[in-house]
Structure formats: structure tokens, C-alpha cells
Amino acid sequence: MLRLPSFSYHRPAAVRDAVSLLCEYGESAMPVSGGTDLIPNMKHRLFTPKHLVALKGVPELHGIHEEGGDLVIGAAESLTAVSSHPSVRLMFTALAEAVGSVAAPQLRNSGTLGGNVCLDTRCTYYNQSQFWRQALGFCLKKDGDVCHVTQVGKKCVAAHSADSPPVLITIGARVELVGPEGARSVPIGDFFLADGIMNSRLEPGEVLTKIRIPLPAPDLRTSYVKLRQRKAIDFPILTVAVAAEVDPGNRVHKLRGVVNGLGARPRRLTGWDEVAEGEILTEELIEGLAEQAHKQCRPLENMIVDVDWRRAMVPVYVRRALAGLRL
Ligand SMILES: Cc1cc2nc3c(=O)[nH]c(=O)nc-3n(C[C@H](O)[C@H](O)[C@H](O)COP(=O)(O)OP(=O)(O)OC[C@H]3O[C@@H](n4cnc5c(N)ncnc54)[C@H](O)[C@@H]3O)c2cc1C
Ligand code: SF4
């Protein structure tokens, strides 16, 4: 049986109290929301915080409402609440689908949108028990000095496997953060870093409080597809999110595509505007865009599936995601 290390559990009533606690205990403290990722990781001794600062009971971190031209979602809203919310389902179908595809129902009832955005990266050589990792001499991301994936260099390339960020990027969301220096707002597309050890711009003591999504143009369409080994519960091994405005003549505008599950941060697909802006999304156009995506994506051996097969799945899933934009 894997046991939790001992820790103190703090229940702040307000964001400012959570930030104070995180600052007071420094590196020995971590925020926890649903705990669906952090708690298993603590059992594996990937994190051993002496203090957990619980965010789910903070009222300011809850609520889903429209405000100032945005849909605002509190970071502590459960994945179930987000995926079933009428405004999310009506305006951002792909977000409802992505969030509704995380893990399984019990985990979605506990897990939160904020925890999903701040999810740790994953790797075959990392998400293992301490005993397993020790037998291999640990690795760069935790307790060791070598990367078993790249074999060289000092860079961790563990995969970003959260479902919500790729969709949030395609729909132009921003994350609101509160920390010891005050509040700030960051476009979610700039929030992630290509560093598997710490892949976000979250500063020490900072808490993600809200996700703000601009209300969509009336003709916005979104689509999300996810590849995983078992459909019931597994983390994704590849995901694709796309969004575009589709005019009455079926021509696409502002087409955006993001692939995730390969490297340490979601990857924006580039060069689509040049070929797709103002065009009808025909089979030929979809094929061309899928081929372009294939050229841009090179998965690494950070997951326990064949790397060539995962790469071959990129155009297949891009095709499916783009087909989802057609009525
Ligand atoms: C079997 C299994 C399958 C899973 N499958 C999927 C899947 O398919 N897709 C997927 O995306 N995820 C999956 N997960 C992971 C997890 O359940 C979800 O990502 C969930 O949304 C995490 O949210 P949480 O609130 O439980 O986060 P927590 O576990 O509480 O926290 C996760 C991380 O975020 C930090 N954090 C949490 N909230 C905040 C905040 N507001 N501000 C700053 N930092 C914060 C924590 O310190 C921690 O580092 C799976 C987990 C399990 C156990
Ligand atoms: S990518 Fe390398 S350093 Fe990162 S978790 Fe995997 S083995 Fe460790």
C-alpha cells in the first residue's frame, strides 16, 4: 500500500489568507484543490509538502458567470460543474467536452478547473512509485540527474496532459492569478513553458483564481478530440483542439489549432491562416492542414506507447477535430 507522508492541512477562508499561508511556509507548502493529481503524486513521493493549503473551500474561487464581456469560471469549480454548465455547453462545446472527458465521474466531481490548468507534467519514468524510480536511479525531474527520455542534456520533456488548456488557448482565455505581489492576468497561451520540471509561469505563493473567456462571436465553432489507451479513465496521449468562426457561406475565419500531450506545453499549430483564412473547409483543405500538423509534431518517448504510432495519429486526430467544425 502507498501511504501519504504526514502534512498539516490548512483551510483558509479567503484568497489573501491562502496566499499568506503559502508565503509563510514557502517551499514546504503547496496549494491543493480537488487533490486528484496531487494526492497520488504525494503517495509516490513526487511531492512531499509539509503544508497543504486547501483552496476548494474559498468562496471567491467559485462561480460561473458573465462579467464585462467574458465568461468567468472560478478556479475551484469542479470539472463536473464546468462541463455541465449551460453557458459553457452553449458557447464553448469543446470546453464542455474536454473537461467532461477528464478521468472518470468521481474524479471530475473532486477535480477542479484550476487544478487541471496547473496540472503537473507526466512521464513514464516519473509517474511511478518511489521504489520504481529509485531502481532506475531517479531522473532529472525528481531526485536524479539524468533524463531517461532524451539521454542527453539537462532538459525535462515530460508531457503536458491536461485536457482543458488546449481548448482554452483556442478560445483566447486568460488566467487570473493572485500572489504576494498582487493580482495579474495572463493569456493562457503565454502561461505555459517548455520545461517539464515546472511548465507554467505560476510564481511561488501564487494562486490561480479565475479563468476568463471572451464571449464568443455568434458564429464561433469549437471541436476537441482525445486519444487515450482506455476511453474510460486514462490520461490523454494526444489531444487536438480547434476553433474557428464559420460564416453563412461555410468559410472559416481565424482558424486556431492546438495539440497537447506530446511535450511540456500545449503546441499551437502554425501556418494555418495562410491556407485556410476565408476558405471552405473541404476534405482537401482538411487533409492539407492535417499534413502540416504532422510535420510540426514530433512526440518523444515520454509515454508508454510507440512514438511513431503516436506521431502517425497526429494527422488522424487533426482531421477529426477539423471535421468537427463542419455542421
Ligand atoms: C486515474 C486518473 C486519471 C486522470 N485522467 C485525466 C485526464 O484524462 N485528463 C486530465 O486532464 N487529467 C486527468 N487526471 C488528473 C486530474 O484528475 C485532473 O487534471 C484534475 O482536473 C486536477 O484537478 P485537482 O483540482 O484535483 O488538482 P490538484 O490535484 O488539487 O492539484 C494539481 C496541481 O495544481 C496545483 N493547484 C491546484 N489548484 C490550484 C490553484 N487554484 N492555483 C494554483 N495551483 C493550483 C496543485 O498545487 C497541484 O500542483 C487524472 C487523474 C487520475 C487519478
Ligand atoms: S522527461 Fe526525462 S527528466 Fe522528465 S520526467 Fe521523463 S525521464 Fe524524467
Short mmCIF file of C-alpha atoms and ligand atoms in Angstrom, two decimals:
data_model
loop_
_atom_site.label_atom_id
_atom_site.label_comp_id
_atom_site.label_asym_id
_atom_site.label_seq_id
_atom_site.Cartn_x
_atom_site.Cartn_y
_atom_site.Cartn_z
CA MET A 1 0.00 0.00 0.00
CA LEU A 2 1.24 3.50 -0.82
CA ARG A 3 0.89 5.77 2.21
CA LEU A 4 0.79 9.54 2.32
CA PRO A 5 3.63 11.37 4.01
CA SER A 6 2.46 13.41 7.00
CA PHE A 7 1.44 17.04 6.45
CA SER A 8 -0.60 19.84 8.02
CA TYR A 9 -3.83 20.77 6.28
CA HIS A 10 -4.83 24.44 6.24
CA ARG A 11 -8.30 25.69 5.31
CA PRO A 12 -8.11 29.41 4.51
CA ALA A 13 -11.40 31.28 4.11
CA ALA A 14 -10.13 33.83 1.58
CA VAL A 15 -7.61 34.03 -1.27
CA ARG A 16 -5.44 36.51 0.65
CA ASP A 17 -5.23 34.02 3.58
CA ALA A 18 -4.25 31.23 1.16
CA VAL A 19 -1.50 33.42 -0.30
CA SER A 20 -0.27 34.36 3.21
CA LEU A 21 -0.07 30.70 4.20
CA LEU A 22 1.78 29.78 1.00
CA CYS A 23 4.25 32.62 1.62
CA GLU A 24 4.64 31.81 5.32
CA TYR A 25 5.54 28.16 4.69
CA GLY A 26 7.42 28.78 1.43
CA GLU A 27 8.78 25.73 -0.35
CA SER A 28 7.28 23.37 2.22
CA ALA A 29 3.72 24.37 1.21
CA MET A 30 1.57 23.63 -1.83
CA PRO A 31 -1.97 24.59 -2.80
CA VAL A 32 -4.43 21.74 -3.20
CA SER A 33 -7.82 21.89 -4.89
CA GLY A 34 -9.52 18.56 -5.66
CA GLY A 35 -6.32 16.68 -4.83
CA THR A 36 -6.96 14.15 -7.60
CA ASP A 37 -3.46 14.58 -9.01
CA LEU A 38 -1.50 15.99 -6.09
CA ILE A 39 -2.50 13.32 -3.56
CA PRO A 40 -1.46 10.33 -5.75
CA ASN A 41 1.75 12.22 -6.56
CA MET A 42 2.40 12.66 -2.83
CA LYS A 43 1.91 8.93 -2.33
CA HIS A 44 4.62 8.42 -4.97
CA ARG A 45 6.83 10.94 -3.10
CA LEU A 46 6.95 13.16 -6.19
CA PHE A 47 5.92 15.98 -3.85
CA THR A 48 6.32 15.93 -0.08
CA PRO A 49 4.84 19.25 1.12
CA LYS A 50 4.67 19.66 4.89
CA HIS A 51 1.71 22.02 4.47
CA LEU A 52 -1.25 21.76 2.14
CA VAL A 53 -3.29 24.91 1.62
CA ALA A 54 -6.82 23.87 0.62
CA LEU A 55 -8.49 26.10 -1.97
CA LYS A 56 -11.81 24.39 -2.58
CA GLY A 57 -13.48 25.95 0.45
CA VAL A 58 -12.61 29.50 -0.58
CA PRO A 59 -15.86 31.13 -1.78
CA GLU A 60 -14.08 33.64 -4.08
CA LEU A 61 -12.77 30.74 -6.16
CA HIS A 62 -16.27 29.56 -7.04
CA GLY A 63 -18.93 30.64 -9.51
CA ILE A 64 -19.53 30.64 -13.27
CA HIS A 65 -20.99 33.87 -14.61
CA GLU A 66 -20.78 36.51 -17.34
CA GLU A 67 -18.91 39.70 -16.47
CA GLY A 68 -17.56 42.54 -18.63
CA GLY A 69 -17.83 40.65 -21.91
CA ASP A 70 -16.26 37.46 -20.51
CA LEU A 71 -17.44 34.15 -19.17
CA VAL A 72 -15.68 33.90 -15.80
CA ILE A 73 -15.08 30.49 -14.23
CA GLY A 74 -13.82 30.20 -10.65
CA ALA A 75 -10.70 28.06 -10.38
CA ALA A 76 -12.23 25.83 -7.70
CA GLU A 77 -15.28 24.92 -9.78
CA SER A 78 -15.37 21.17 -10.23
CA LEU A 79 -14.88 19.67 -13.67
CA THR A 80 -18.40 18.27 -13.42
CA ALA A 81 -19.83 21.73 -12.74
CA VAL A 82 -17.91 23.26 -15.65
CA SER A 83 -18.74 20.55 -18.17
CA SER A 84 -22.44 20.58 -17.29
CA HIS A 85 -22.89 24.36 -17.05
CA PRO A 86 -25.44 25.58 -19.64
CA SER A 87 -23.35 28.63 -20.69
CA VAL A 88 -20.22 26.52 -21.18
CA ARG A 89 -22.15 23.93 -23.16
CA LEU A 90 -23.85 26.56 -25.30
CA MET A 91 -20.89 28.83 -26.00
CA PHE A 92 -17.86 26.52 -25.85
CA THR A 93 -18.87 22.98 -26.74
CA ALA A 94 -15.27 21.82 -26.95
CA LEU A 95 -14.51 23.04 -23.42
CA ALA A 96 -17.50 21.13 -22.05
CA GLU A 97 -16.33 18.04 -23.94
CA ALA A 98 -12.67 18.34 -22.92
CA VAL A 99 -13.44 18.89 -19.26
CA GLY A 100 -16.15 16.21 -19.36
CA SER A 101 -13.60 13.71 -20.73
CA VAL A 102 -11.12 14.06 -17.84
CA ALA A 103 -10.56 10.80 -15.97
CA ALA A 104 -13.89 9.44 -14.70
CA PRO A 105 -17.02 10.84 -12.96
CA GLN A 106 -15.77 10.57 -9.35
CA LEU A 107 -12.52 12.33 -10.25
CA ARG A 108 -14.41 15.03 -12.14
CA ASN A 109 -16.58 15.64 -9.08
CA SER A 110 -13.47 16.35 -6.98
CA GLY A 111 -11.07 17.69 -9.60
CA THR A 112 -11.24 21.39 -10.45
CA LEU A 113 -10.61 23.54 -13.50
CA GLY A 114 -7.81 25.39 -11.67
CA GLY A 115 -6.12 22.11 -10.76
CA ASN A 116 -6.44 20.98 -14.35
CA VAL A 117 -4.73 24.12 -15.68
CA CYS A 118 -1.96 23.77 -13.04
CA LEU A 119 -1.57 20.01 -13.58
CA ASP A 120 1.96 18.63 -13.28
CA THR A 121 3.55 17.16 -16.42
CA ARG A 122 3.67 13.38 -16.85
CA CYS A 123 6.25 10.82 -17.98
CA THR A 124 6.66 7.05 -17.98
CA TYR A 125 9.79 7.42 -15.87
CA TYR A 126 8.24 9.87 -13.40
CA ASN A 127 4.69 8.80 -12.56
CA GLN A 128 5.89 5.75 -10.68
CA SER A 129 6.37 4.75 -7.07
CA GLN A 130 9.50 5.88 -5.26
CA PHE A 131 10.73 2.27 -5.24
CA TRP A 132 10.34 2.01 -9.05
CA ARG A 133 12.09 5.33 -9.66
CA GLN A 134 14.89 4.55 -7.23
CA ALA A 135 15.59 1.25 -9.00
CA LEU A 136 16.25 3.30 -12.16
CA GLY A 137 18.40 5.91 -10.40
CA PHE A 138 15.58 8.50 -10.39
CA CYS A 139 15.55 11.21 -13.10
CA LEU A 140 16.15 14.91 -13.68
CA LYS A 141 12.60 15.98 -12.80
CA LYS A 142 12.80 14.45 -9.33
CA ASP A 143 15.79 13.34 -7.26
CA GLY A 144 18.09 12.38 -10.19
CA ASP A 145 20.40 13.95 -12.75
CA VAL A 146 19.62 12.15 -15.98
CA CYS A 147 16.70 12.21 -18.38
CA HIS A 148 15.80 8.67 -19.50
CA VAL A 149 13.88 10.04 -22.48
CA THR A 150 16.46 12.28 -24.12
CA GLN A 151 19.51 10.57 -22.50
CA VAL A 152 21.40 13.82 -23.00
CA GLY A 153 21.18 17.39 -21.86
CA LYS A 154 19.58 18.93 -18.84
CA LYS A 155 16.05 19.35 -20.06
CA CYS A 156 12.95 17.54 -18.90
CA VAL A 157 10.46 16.83 -21.69
CA ALA A 158 7.65 15.31 -19.62
CA ALA A 159 4.26 15.74 -21.30
CA HIS A 160 1.54 18.25 -20.56
CA SER A 161 -1.53 16.03 -20.33
CA ALA A 162 -4.28 18.33 -19.10
CA ASP A 163 -7.45 18.40 -21.16
CA SER A 164 -8.67 21.97 -20.66
CA PRO A 165 -5.64 24.13 -21.65
CA PRO A 166 -5.59 23.38 -25.41
CA VAL A 167 -9.25 24.36 -25.74
CA LEU A 168 -8.78 27.40 -23.50
CA ILE A 169 -5.93 28.54 -25.77
CA THR A 170 -8.02 28.25 -28.93
CA ILE A 171 -10.80 30.36 -27.39
CA GLY A 172 -8.48 33.10 -26.12
CA ALA A 173 -8.88 32.56 -22.36
CA ARG A 174 -6.86 34.38 -19.70
CA VAL A 175 -5.85 33.12 -16.27
CA GLU A 176 -6.15 35.41 -13.26
CA LEU A 177 -3.51 34.95 -10.59
CA VAL A 178 -3.19 36.38 -7.10
CA GLY A 179 0.11 36.29 -5.22
CA PRO A 180 2.20 38.20 -2.71
CA GLU A 181 2.83 40.94 -5.32
CA GLY A 182 -0.90 41.36 -6.04
CA ALA A 183 -3.13 40.25 -8.92
CA ARG A 184 -2.21 39.74 -12.56
CA SER A 185 -3.86 38.39 -15.66
CA VAL A 186 -2.02 36.28 -18.25
CA PRO A 187 -3.25 34.99 -21.64
CA ILE A 188 -3.34 31.23 -21.16
CA GLY A 189 -1.40 30.86 -24.39
CA ASP A 190 1.56 32.53 -22.63
CA PHE A 191 1.09 30.74 -19.29
CA PHE A 192 2.95 27.51 -20.14
CA LEU A 193 6.70 26.97 -20.53
CA ALA A 194 8.62 24.32 -22.46
CA ASP A 195 10.14 22.95 -19.26
CA GLY A 196 8.79 19.65 -18.00
CA ILE A 197 10.04 20.30 -14.46
CA MET A 198 7.92 23.41 -13.93
CA ASN A 199 5.89 24.13 -17.04
CA SER A 200 3.98 27.26 -16.03
CA ARG A 201 4.59 30.87 -15.08
CA LEU A 202 2.92 30.39 -11.69
CA GLU A 203 5.16 32.17 -9.17
CA PRO A 204 5.82 30.93 -5.62
CA GLY A 205 2.88 31.85 -3.37
CA GLU A 206 0.57 32.49 -6.32
CA VAL A 207 -2.92 31.07 -6.67
CA LEU A 208 -4.91 30.73 -9.87
CA THR A 209 -8.24 32.34 -9.04
CA LYS A 210 -10.27 32.57 -12.27
CA ILE A 211 -10.33 31.68 -15.91
CA ARG A 212 -11.77 34.42 -18.14
CA ILE A 213 -13.01 33.58 -21.62
CA PRO A 214 -14.15 36.33 -24.02
CA LEU A 215 -17.78 35.78 -25.01
CA PRO A 216 -17.72 34.15 -28.43
CA ALA A 217 -18.64 35.59 -31.81
CA PRO A 218 -22.07 34.20 -32.82
CA ASP A 219 -20.51 32.00 -35.50
CA LEU A 220 -17.70 30.50 -33.35
CA ARG A 221 -17.38 26.74 -33.58
CA THR A 222 -15.07 24.62 -31.44
CA SER A 223 -14.05 20.99 -31.52
CA TYR A 224 -11.93 18.68 -29.32
CA VAL A 225 -10.66 15.14 -29.80
CA LYS A 226 -8.63 12.97 -27.43
CA LEU A 227 -6.60 9.81 -27.90
CA ARG A 228 -6.05 7.55 -24.90
CA GLN A 229 -5.44 3.89 -24.27
CA ARG A 230 -8.67 3.19 -22.38
CA LYS A 231 -11.55 5.56 -23.03
CA ALA A 232 -12.92 5.11 -19.54
CA ILE A 233 -10.27 6.79 -17.40
CA ASP A 234 -6.82 7.23 -18.90
CA PHE A 235 -4.86 10.44 -19.30
CA PRO A 236 -4.63 11.54 -22.94
CA ILE A 237 -1.65 10.56 -25.06
CA LEU A 238 -2.61 13.09 -27.73
CA THR A 239 -5.31 15.77 -27.91
CA VAL A 240 -6.31 18.29 -30.54
CA ALA A 241 -8.43 21.41 -30.02
CA VAL A 242 -9.59 23.62 -32.87
CA ALA A 243 -11.76 26.73 -33.11
CA ALA A 244 -12.89 28.97 -35.95
CA GLU A 245 -15.57 31.44 -36.92
CA VAL A 246 -17.62 29.91 -39.73
CA ASP A 247 -19.63 32.38 -41.86
CA PRO A 248 -23.01 31.63 -43.52
CA GLY A 249 -21.15 30.64 -46.69
CA ASN A 250 -19.29 27.96 -44.66
CA ARG A 251 -15.99 29.83 -44.95
CA VAL A 252 -13.67 29.62 -41.94
CA HIS A 253 -12.04 32.64 -40.32
CA LYS A 254 -9.43 32.87 -37.54
CA LEU A 255 -8.84 29.12 -37.52
CA ARG A 256 -6.78 28.06 -34.48
CA GLY A 257 -5.41 24.63 -33.62
CA VAL A 258 -3.54 23.33 -30.58
CA VAL A 259 -2.05 19.88 -30.00
CA ASN A 260 -1.32 18.60 -26.50
CA GLY A 261 0.01 15.52 -24.72
CA LEU A 262 3.30 15.48 -26.62
CA GLY A 263 5.72 17.92 -24.97
CA ALA A 264 5.88 20.02 -21.82
CA ARG A 265 3.40 22.62 -23.06
CA PRO A 266 0.48 22.71 -25.50
CA ARG A 267 1.66 23.32 -29.05
CA ARG A 268 -0.05 25.84 -31.32
CA LEU A 269 -0.27 24.65 -34.91
CA THR A 270 1.18 27.32 -37.18
CA GLY A 271 0.74 28.37 -40.78
CA TRP A 272 -2.99 27.61 -40.90
CA ASP A 273 -4.07 31.18 -41.61
CA GLU A 274 -2.11 31.30 -44.84
CA VAL A 275 -4.00 28.38 -46.34
CA ALA A 276 -7.36 28.41 -44.56
CA GLU A 277 -8.44 32.03 -43.97
CA GLY A 278 -11.73 32.65 -45.79
CA GLU A 279 -11.77 29.16 -47.34
CA ILE A 280 -14.45 26.47 -47.18
CA LEU A 281 -13.35 23.55 -45.03
CA THR A 282 -13.30 20.93 -47.76
CA GLU A 283 -11.81 17.43 -47.43
CA GLU A 284 -8.77 18.64 -49.40
CA LEU A 285 -8.23 21.61 -47.12
CA ILE A 286 -8.57 19.44 -44.01
CA GLU A 287 -6.08 16.97 -45.48
CA GLY A 288 -3.58 19.75 -46.14
CA LEU A 289 -3.91 21.15 -42.61
CA ALA A 290 -3.54 17.66 -41.11
CA GLU A 291 -0.35 17.09 -43.10
CA GLN A 292 1.01 20.43 -41.94
CA ALA A 293 0.32 19.40 -38.31
CA HIS A 294 2.09 16.08 -38.88
CA LYS A 295 5.23 17.91 -39.98
CA GLN A 296 5.16 20.14 -36.89
CA CYS A 297 4.68 17.45 -34.21
CA ARG A 298 7.37 15.02 -33.09
CA PRO A 299 6.37 13.11 -29.96
CA LEU A 300 9.09 11.81 -27.64
CA GLU A 301 9.28 8.58 -25.69
CA ASN A 302 7.79 10.13 -22.58
CA MET A 303 4.80 7.80 -22.64
CA ILE A 304 4.41 4.09 -22.78
CA VAL A 305 3.15 3.95 -26.36
CA ASP A 306 5.06 3.63 -29.60
CA VAL A 307 6.39 7.03 -30.62
CA ASP A 308 5.95 6.51 -34.37
CA TRP A 309 2.36 5.40 -33.87
CA ARG A 310 1.65 8.46 -31.71
CA ARG A 311 3.08 10.69 -34.45
CA ALA A 312 1.03 8.90 -37.11
CA MET A 313 -2.07 9.64 -35.03
CA VAL A 314 -1.47 13.42 -35.18
CA PRO A 315 -2.94 13.95 -38.70
CA VAL A 316 -5.72 11.45 -37.96
CA TYR A 317 -6.83 13.40 -34.89
CA VAL A 318 -6.34 16.81 -36.52
CA ARG A 319 -8.59 15.63 -39.36
CA ARG A 320 -11.24 14.50 -36.86
CA ALA A 321 -11.06 17.75 -34.93
CA LEU A 322 -11.41 19.86 -38.08
CA ALA A 323 -14.29 17.72 -39.32
CA GLY A 324 -15.98 18.61 -36.03
CA LEU A 325 -16.16 22.25 -37.14
CA ARG A 326 -18.43 21.35 -40.05
CA LEU A 327 -22.14 21.11 -39.37
C1 LIG B 1 -6.84 7.92 -12.79
C2 LIG B 1 -6.71 9.35 -13.17
C3 LIG B 1 -6.99 9.74 -14.47
C4 LIG B 1 -6.87 11.08 -14.84
N1 LIG B 1 -7.16 11.43 -16.12
C5 LIG B 1 -7.04 12.72 -16.52
C6 LIG B 1 -7.37 13.10 -17.85
O1 LIG B 1 -7.83 12.30 -18.67
N2 LIG B 1 -7.17 14.40 -18.20
C7 LIG B 1 -6.71 15.32 -17.32
O2 LIG B 1 -6.57 16.50 -17.70
N3 LIG B 1 -6.41 15.00 -16.05
C8 LIG B 1 -6.56 13.72 -15.61
N4 LIG B 1 -6.30 13.37 -14.32
C9 LIG B 1 -5.72 14.37 -13.41
C10 LIG B 1 -6.68 15.17 -12.55
O3 LIG B 1 -7.73 14.38 -12.06
C11 LIG B 1 -7.28 16.39 -13.26
O4 LIG B 1 -6.31 17.03 -14.07
C12 LIG B 1 -7.88 17.40 -12.30
O5 LIG B 1 -8.50 18.44 -13.03
C13 LIG B 1 -6.86 18.04 -11.36
O6 LIG B 1 -7.55 18.99 -10.57
P1 LIG B 1 -7.47 18.96 -8.99
O7 LIG B 1 -8.34 20.07 -8.51
O8 LIG B 1 -7.77 17.61 -8.43
O9 LIG B 1 -5.94 19.32 -8.80
P2 LIG B 1 -4.99 19.02 -7.55
O10 LIG B 1 -4.60 17.59 -7.55
O11 LIG B 1 -5.60 19.58 -6.31
O12 LIG B 1 -3.74 19.94 -7.94
C14 LIG B 1 -2.98 19.71 -9.10
C15 LIG B 1 -1.81 20.70 -9.12
O13 LIG B 1 -2.29 22.02 -9.31
C16 LIG B 1 -1.95 22.86 -8.21
N5 LIG B 1 -3.16 23.68 -7.99
C17 LIG B 1 -4.43 23.23 -7.84
N6 LIG B 1 -5.27 24.26 -7.83
C18 LIG B 1 -4.52 25.39 -7.95
C19 LIG B 1 -4.85 26.79 -7.99
N7 LIG B 1 -6.10 27.23 -7.96
N8 LIG B 1 -3.82 27.66 -8.09
C20 LIG B 1 -2.53 27.24 -8.16
N9 LIG B 1 -2.17 25.93 -8.15
C21 LIG B 1 -3.18 25.03 -8.04
C22 LIG B 1 -1.62 21.93 -7.06
O14 LIG B 1 -0.68 22.50 -6.17
C23 LIG B 1 -1.03 20.75 -7.82
O15 LIG B 1 0.31 21.02 -8.15
C24 LIG B 1 -6.45 12.04 -13.89
C25 LIG B 1 -6.18 11.65 -12.57
C26 LIG B 1 -6.31 10.34 -12.22
C27 LIG B 1 -6.02 9.94 -10.79
S1 SF4 B 2 11.29 13.58 -19.48
FE1 SF4 B 2 13.23 12.88 -18.57
S2 SF4 B 2 13.59 14.20 -16.80
FE2 SF4 B 2 11.46 14.49 -17.44
S3 SF4 B 2 10.30 13.09 -16.15
FE3 SF4 B 2 10.78 11.97 -18.03
S4 SF4 B 2 12.71 10.91 -17.63
FE4 SF4 B 2 12.43 12.45 -16.04
#
